Amino acid sequence: MAGKLKKPGKIKEGQGAAFKDTIGAVRLAARIADERKADYIKVLNVGPRLVITDYFVIIGAGNTRLTRRIAEDIEINLKKHGVRPIHRDGASEGNWILMDYDDFVVHVFTEEYRLYYDLERLWRDSKLVKVKSGGAKTAQIKAGRKKGFNEIDLEDNDNDINIDLDTDLNTDNDEK
């Protein structure tokens, strides 16, 4: 693929055929993380600044057992839709698990590693893709009971792209 630019936001033929576009797979990864009680979920649109991928899905979890579980469940559920990682790293230690799906990369961190590597700061010029869920965690954050590491962005911003985790997954298989 050296020297060849890919169209942003499109899943390649034969990879992820169940999704109309990359954002459907990104939404599923974020939804699975939310369902598995991830403490922190952010999606960054890095495509305009990074040629090798379009989105980073950054997930935080309280311990290595949970990071492994979240990463495994994301991988299993994306495979059900025909999306497979081209590279996976870090599962043995579990502090930072990286799953490269070409058009998007899933990073599952423990709190300590997420704060240390601070990908959000490194890619701060990228647009934030807001992930919204109707879960209890969101209600607690809205009420101000959780801060810091557990924060999920809920504010609207013109530079942000919104993904509602409670909507359909945008698949070609959907019945109308």
PDB file of C-alpha atoms in Angstrom:
ATOM      1  CA  MET A   1       0.000   0.000   0.000  1.00  0.00           C
ATOM      2  CA  ALA A   2       3.085   2.246   0.047  1.00  0.00           C
ATOM      3  CA  GLY A   3       2.601   5.423  -1.951  1.00  0.00           C
ATOM      4  CA  LYS A   4      -1.122   4.801  -2.443  1.00  0.00           C
ATOM      5  CA  LEU A   5      -3.588   6.999  -0.567  1.00  0.00           C
ATOM      6  CA  LYS A   6      -6.877   5.511   0.484  1.00  0.00           C
ATOM      7  CA  LYS A   7     -10.240   7.210   0.552  1.00  0.00           C
ATOM      8  CA  PRO A   8     -11.092   8.252   4.115  1.00  0.00           C
ATOM      9  CA  GLY A   9     -14.159   6.774   5.733  1.00  0.00           C
ATOM     10  CA  LYS A  10     -14.537   3.705   3.525  1.00  0.00           C
ATOM     11  CA  ILE A  11     -14.025   0.109   4.554  1.00  0.00           C
ATOM     12  CA  LYS A  12     -12.100  -1.839   1.921  1.00  0.00           C
ATOM     13  CA  GLU A  13     -13.763  -4.456  -0.266  1.00  0.00           C
ATOM     14  CA  GLY A  14     -13.790  -7.803   1.482  1.00  0.00           C
ATOM     15  CA  GLN A  15     -13.239  -6.166   4.867  1.00  0.00           C
ATOM     16  CA  GLY A  16     -16.307  -5.180   6.827  1.00  0.00           C
ATOM     17  CA  ALA A  17     -18.770  -5.800   4.041  1.00  0.00           C
ATOM     18  CA  ALA A  18     -21.651  -5.575   6.539  1.00  0.00           C
ATOM     19  CA  PHE A  19     -21.017  -1.847   7.143  1.00  0.00           C
ATOM     20  CA  LYS A  20     -21.750   0.919   4.652  1.00  0.00           C
ATOM     21  CA  ASP A  21     -18.822   2.947   5.962  1.00  0.00           C
ATOM     22  CA  THR A  22     -16.104   3.019   8.585  1.00  0.00           C
ATOM     23  CA  ILE A  23     -18.182   4.950  11.104  1.00  0.00           C
ATOM     24  CA  GLY A  24     -20.553   1.980  11.479  1.00  0.00           C
ATOM     25  CA  ALA A  25     -17.663  -0.220  12.619  1.00  0.00           C
ATOM     26  CA  VAL A  26     -16.333   2.575  14.858  1.00  0.00           C
ATOM     27  CA  ARG A  27     -19.801   2.950  16.404  1.00  0.00           C
ATOM     28  CA  LEU A  28     -19.948  -0.789  17.120  1.00  0.00           C
ATOM     29  CA  ALA A  29     -16.499  -0.743  18.779  1.00  0.00           C
ATOM     30  CA  ALA A  30     -17.537   2.197  20.982  1.00  0.00           C
ATOM     31  CA  ARG A  31     -20.883   0.565  21.805  1.00  0.00           C
ATOM     32  CA  ILE A  32     -19.201  -2.693  22.855  1.00  0.00           C
ATOM     33  CA  ALA A  33     -16.761  -0.769  25.073  1.00  0.00           C
ATOM     34  CA  ASP A  34     -19.677   1.080  26.659  1.00  0.00           C
ATOM     35  CA  GLU A  35     -21.603  -2.155  27.248  1.00  0.00           C
ATOM     36  CA  ARG A  36     -18.523  -3.734  28.846  1.00  0.00           C
ATOM     37  CA  LYS A  37     -18.301  -0.894  31.377  1.00  0.00           C
ATOM     38  CA  ALA A  38     -15.326   0.983  29.938  1.00  0.00           C
ATOM     39  CA  ASP A  39     -14.495   3.970  32.125  1.00  0.00           C
ATOM     40  CA  TYR A  40     -13.599   6.245  29.235  1.00  0.00           C
ATOM     41  CA  ILE A  41     -14.403   6.299  25.510  1.00  0.00           C
ATOM     42  CA  LYS A  42     -13.255   8.891  22.984  1.00  0.00           C
ATOM     43  CA  VAL A  43     -13.206   8.739  19.208  1.00  0.00           C
ATOM     44  CA  LEU A  44     -10.881  11.073  17.310  1.00  0.00           C
ATOM     45  CA  ASN A  45     -11.073  11.797  13.589  1.00  0.00           C
ATOM     46  CA  VAL A  46      -7.339  11.712  12.791  1.00  0.00           C
ATOM     47  CA  GLY A  47      -7.823  11.140   9.039  1.00  0.00           C
ATOM     48  CA  PRO A  48      -7.028  14.695   7.913  1.00  0.00           C
ATOM     49  CA  ARG A  49      -3.732  14.610   9.867  1.00  0.00           C
ATOM     50  CA  LEU A  50      -2.699  10.981   9.542  1.00  0.00           C
ATOM     51  CA  VAL A  51      -2.499   9.142   6.224  1.00  0.00           C
ATOM     52  CA  ILE A  52      -2.500   5.616   7.678  1.00  0.00           C
ATOM     53  CA  THR A  53      -5.918   5.656   9.388  1.00  0.00           C
ATOM     54  CA  ASP A  54      -9.054   7.760   9.799  1.00  0.00           C
ATOM     55  CA  TYR A  55     -10.170   7.264  13.411  1.00  0.00           C
ATOM     56  CA  PHE A  56      -8.724   6.452  16.822  1.00  0.00           C
ATOM     57  CA  VAL A  57     -11.103   4.796  19.277  1.00  0.00           C
ATOM     58  CA  ILE A  58      -9.536   5.451  22.695  1.00  0.00           C
ATOM     59  CA  ILE A  59     -10.911   3.371  25.541  1.00  0.00           C
ATOM     60  CA  GLY A  60      -9.951   3.350  29.208  1.00  0.00           C
ATOM     61  CA  ALA A  61     -10.561   0.556  31.689  1.00  0.00           C
ATOM     62  CA  GLY A  62      -9.785   0.087  35.361  1.00  0.00           C
ATOM     63  CA  ASN A  63      -7.511  -2.954  35.109  1.00  0.00           C
ATOM     64  CA  THR A  64      -5.749  -5.272  32.666  1.00  0.00           C
ATOM     65  CA  ARG A  65      -8.390  -7.975  32.978  1.00  0.00           C
ATOM     66  CA  LEU A  66     -11.022  -5.512  31.815  1.00  0.00           C
ATOM     67  CA  THR A  67      -8.850  -4.121  28.982  1.00  0.00           C
ATOM     68  CA  ARG A  68      -8.388  -7.667  27.664  1.00  0.00           C
ATOM     69  CA  ARG A  69     -12.114  -8.386  27.948  1.00  0.00           C
ATOM     70  CA  ILE A  70     -13.115  -5.188  26.168  1.00  0.00           C
ATOM     71  CA  ALA A  71     -10.571  -5.736  23.363  1.00  0.00           C
ATOM     72  CA  GLU A  72     -11.606  -9.369  22.929  1.00  0.00           C
ATOM     73  CA  ASP A  73     -15.312  -8.506  22.812  1.00  0.00           C
ATOM     74  CA  ILE A  74     -14.738  -5.715  20.283  1.00  0.00           C
ATOM     75  CA  GLU A  75     -12.732  -8.071  18.079  1.00  0.00           C
ATOM     76  CA  ILE A  76     -15.324 -10.873  18.302  1.00  0.00           C
ATOM     77  CA  ASN A  77     -18.250  -8.558  17.524  1.00  0.00           C
ATOM     78  CA  LEU A  78     -16.514  -6.824  14.628  1.00  0.00           C
ATOM     79  CA  LYS A  79     -15.575 -10.232  13.160  1.00  0.00           C
ATOM     80  CA  LYS A  80     -19.284 -11.122  13.156  1.00  0.00           C
ATOM     81  CA  HIS A  81     -19.700  -8.194  10.752  1.00  0.00           C
ATOM     82  CA  GLY A  82     -16.732  -9.208   8.609  1.00  0.00           C
ATOM     83  CA  VAL A  83     -14.268  -6.678  10.070  1.00  0.00           C
ATOM     84  CA  ARG A  84     -10.941  -8.173  11.155  1.00  0.00           C
ATOM     85  CA  PRO A  85      -7.862  -6.429  12.542  1.00  0.00           C
ATOM     86  CA  ILE A  86      -4.800  -6.344  10.328  1.00  0.00           C
ATOM     87  CA  HIS A  87      -2.627  -6.093  13.442  1.00  0.00           C
ATOM     88  CA  ARG A  88      -3.130  -6.629  17.174  1.00  0.00           C
ATOM     89  CA  ASP A  89      -0.612  -5.923  19.920  1.00  0.00           C
ATOM     90  CA  GLY A  90      -0.374  -5.664  23.703  1.00  0.00           C
ATOM     91  CA  ALA A  91      -2.909  -8.285  24.783  1.00  0.00           C
ATOM     92  CA  SER A  92      -0.374 -10.311  26.763  1.00  0.00           C
ATOM     93  CA  GLU A  93       0.375  -7.425  29.146  1.00  0.00           C
ATOM     94  CA  GLY A  94      -3.004  -5.745  28.829  1.00  0.00           C
ATOM     95  CA  ASN A  95      -1.938  -2.198  29.729  1.00  0.00           C
ATOM     96  CA  TRP A  96      -2.303  -0.919  26.158  1.00  0.00           C
ATOM     97  CA  ILE A  97      -4.012  -3.133  23.609  1.00  0.00           C
ATOM     98  CA  LEU A  98      -3.904  -1.845  20.046  1.00  0.00           C
ATOM     99  CA  MET A  99      -6.115  -3.270  17.307  1.00  0.00           C
ATOM    100  CA  ASP A 100      -5.460  -1.867  13.832  1.00  0.00           C
ATOM    101  CA  TYR A 101      -8.430  -2.177  11.477  1.00  0.00           C
ATOM    102  CA  ASP A 102      -6.738  -0.054   8.771  1.00  0.00           C
ATOM    103  CA  ASP A 103      -9.415   2.680   8.563  1.00  0.00           C
ATOM    104  CA  PHE A 104      -9.591   2.911  12.354  1.00  0.00           C
ATOM    105  CA  VAL A 105      -7.418   1.891  15.302  1.00  0.00           C
ATOM    106  CA  VAL A 106      -8.791   0.804  18.675  1.00  0.00           C
ATOM    107  CA  HIS A 107      -6.615   1.628  21.704  1.00  0.00           C
ATOM    108  CA  VAL A 108      -7.684   0.009  24.987  1.00  0.00           C
ATOM    109  CA  PHE A 109      -5.689   1.374  27.941  1.00  0.00           C
ATOM    110  CA  THR A 110      -5.514   0.994  31.672  1.00  0.00           C
ATOM    111  CA  GLU A 111      -5.982   4.395  33.343  1.00  0.00           C
ATOM    112  CA  GLU A 112      -2.262   4.726  34.120  1.00  0.00           C
ATOM    113  CA  TYR A 113      -1.175   4.053  30.533  1.00  0.00           C
ATOM    114  CA  ARG A 114      -3.862   6.251  29.009  1.00  0.00           C
ATOM    115  CA  LEU A 115      -2.815   9.186  31.151  1.00  0.00           C
ATOM    116  CA  TYR A 116       0.894   8.567  30.481  1.00  0.00           C
ATOM    117  CA  TYR A 117       0.664   8.277  26.680  1.00  0.00           C
ATOM    118  CA  ASP A 118      -2.132  10.883  26.437  1.00  0.00           C
ATOM    119  CA  LEU A 119      -3.101  10.304  22.797  1.00  0.00           C
ATOM    120  CA  GLU A 120      -5.853  12.892  23.156  1.00  0.00           C
ATOM    121  CA  ARG A 121      -3.244  15.606  23.797  1.00  0.00           C
ATOM    122  CA  LEU A 122      -0.963  14.339  21.034  1.00  0.00           C
ATOM    123  CA  TRP A 123      -3.833  14.455  18.522  1.00  0.00           C
ATOM    124  CA  ARG A 124      -5.638  17.446  20.085  1.00  0.00           C
ATOM    125  CA  ASP A 125      -5.999  19.165  16.701  1.00  0.00           C
ATOM    126  CA  SER A 126      -8.187  16.288  15.497  1.00  0.00           C
ATOM    127  CA  LYS A 127     -11.950  16.532  15.626  1.00  0.00           C
ATOM    128  CA  LEU A 128     -13.614  14.717  18.474  1.00  0.00           C
ATOM    129  CA  VAL A 129     -16.325  12.276  17.443  1.00  0.00           C
ATOM    130  CA  LYS A 130     -18.811  12.465  20.276  1.00  0.00           C
ATOM    131  CA  VAL A 131     -20.066   9.129  21.524  1.00  0.00           C
ATOM    132  CA  LYS A 132     -23.341   9.254  23.375  1.00  0.00           C
ATOM    133  CA  SER A 133     -24.969   6.459  25.269  1.00  0.00           C
ATOM    134  CA  GLY A 134     -28.130   6.279  27.283  1.00  0.00           C
ATOM    135  CA  GLY A 135     -26.532   4.199  30.025  1.00  0.00           C
ATOM    136  CA  ALA A 136     -26.357   4.889  33.740  1.00  0.00           C
ATOM    137  CA  LYS A 137     -22.751   6.030  33.398  1.00  0.00           C
ATOM    138  CA  THR A 138     -23.857   8.904  31.152  1.00  0.00           C
ATOM    139  CA  ALA A 139     -26.556   9.924  33.620  1.00  0.00           C
ATOM    140  CA  GLN A 140     -24.010   9.990  36.447  1.00  0.00           C
ATOM    141  CA  ILE A 141     -21.635  12.126  34.418  1.00  0.00           C
ATOM    142  CA  LYS A 142     -24.414  14.555  33.480  1.00  0.00           C
ATOM    143  CA  ALA A 143     -25.195  14.894  37.171  1.00  0.00           C
ATOM    144  CA  GLY A 144     -21.537  15.710  37.864  1.00  0.00           C
ATOM    145  CA  ARG A 145     -20.818  12.681  40.030  1.00  0.00           C
ATOM    146  CA  LYS A 146     -17.924  11.420  37.909  1.00  0.00           C
ATOM    147  CA  LYS A 147     -14.995  13.482  36.682  1.00  0.00           C
ATOM    148  CA  GLY A 148     -11.512  13.076  35.294  1.00  0.00           C
ATOM    149  CA  PHE A 149     -10.745   9.655  33.892  1.00  0.00           C
ATOM    150  CA  ASN A 150     -14.401   8.626  33.672  1.00  0.00           C
ATOM    151  CA  GLU A 151     -15.417  11.681  31.676  1.00  0.00           C
ATOM    152  CA  ILE A 152     -17.361  11.215  28.452  1.00  0.00           C
ATOM    153  CA  ASP A 153     -17.767  14.314  26.312  1.00  0.00           C
ATOM    154  CA  LEU A 154     -21.395  15.352  26.253  1.00  0.00           C
ATOM    155  CA  GLU A 155     -21.137  19.003  25.210  1.00  0.00           C
ATOM    156  CA  ASP A 156     -21.978  19.991  21.633  1.00  0.00           C
ATOM    157  CA  ASN A 157     -19.230  21.680  19.645  1.00  0.00           C
ATOM    158  CA  ASP A 158     -19.298  22.739  15.990  1.00  0.00           C
ATOM    159  CA  ASN A 159     -15.959  20.987  15.377  1.00  0.00           C
ATOM    160  CA  ASP A 160     -17.220  17.688  16.700  1.00  0.00           C
ATOM    161  CA  ILE A 161     -18.892  14.797  14.931  1.00  0.00           C
ATOM    162  CA  ASN A 162     -21.607  13.026  16.888  1.00  0.00           C
ATOM    163  CA  ILE A 163     -22.209   9.280  17.084  1.00  0.00           C
ATOM    164  CA  ASP A 164     -25.234   8.093  19.005  1.00  0.00           C
ATOM    165  CA  LEU A 165     -24.491   4.620  20.359  1.00  0.00           C
ATOM    166  CA  ASP A 166     -28.187   3.922  20.732  1.00  0.00           C
ATOM    167  CA  THR A 167     -28.935   4.245  16.993  1.00  0.00           C
ATOM    168  CA  ASP A 168     -28.805   1.543  14.359  1.00  0.00           C
ATOM    169  CA  LEU A 169     -25.370   0.296  13.369  1.00  0.00           C
ATOM    170  CA  ASN A 170     -25.626   1.491   9.740  1.00  0.00           C
ATOM    171  CA  THR A 171     -25.219  -1.926   8.114  1.00  0.00           C
ATOM    172  CA  ASP A 172     -26.129  -3.062   4.633  1.00  0.00           C
ATOM    173  CA  ASN A 173     -28.009  -5.997   6.184  1.00  0.00           C
ATOM    174  CA  ASP A 174     -30.576  -3.761   7.905  1.00  0.00           C
ATOM    175  CA  GLU A 175     -34.134  -4.507   6.927  1.00  0.00           C
ATOM    176  CA  LYS A 176     -36.176  -1.475   6.042  1.00  0.00           C
TER     177      LYS A 176
END
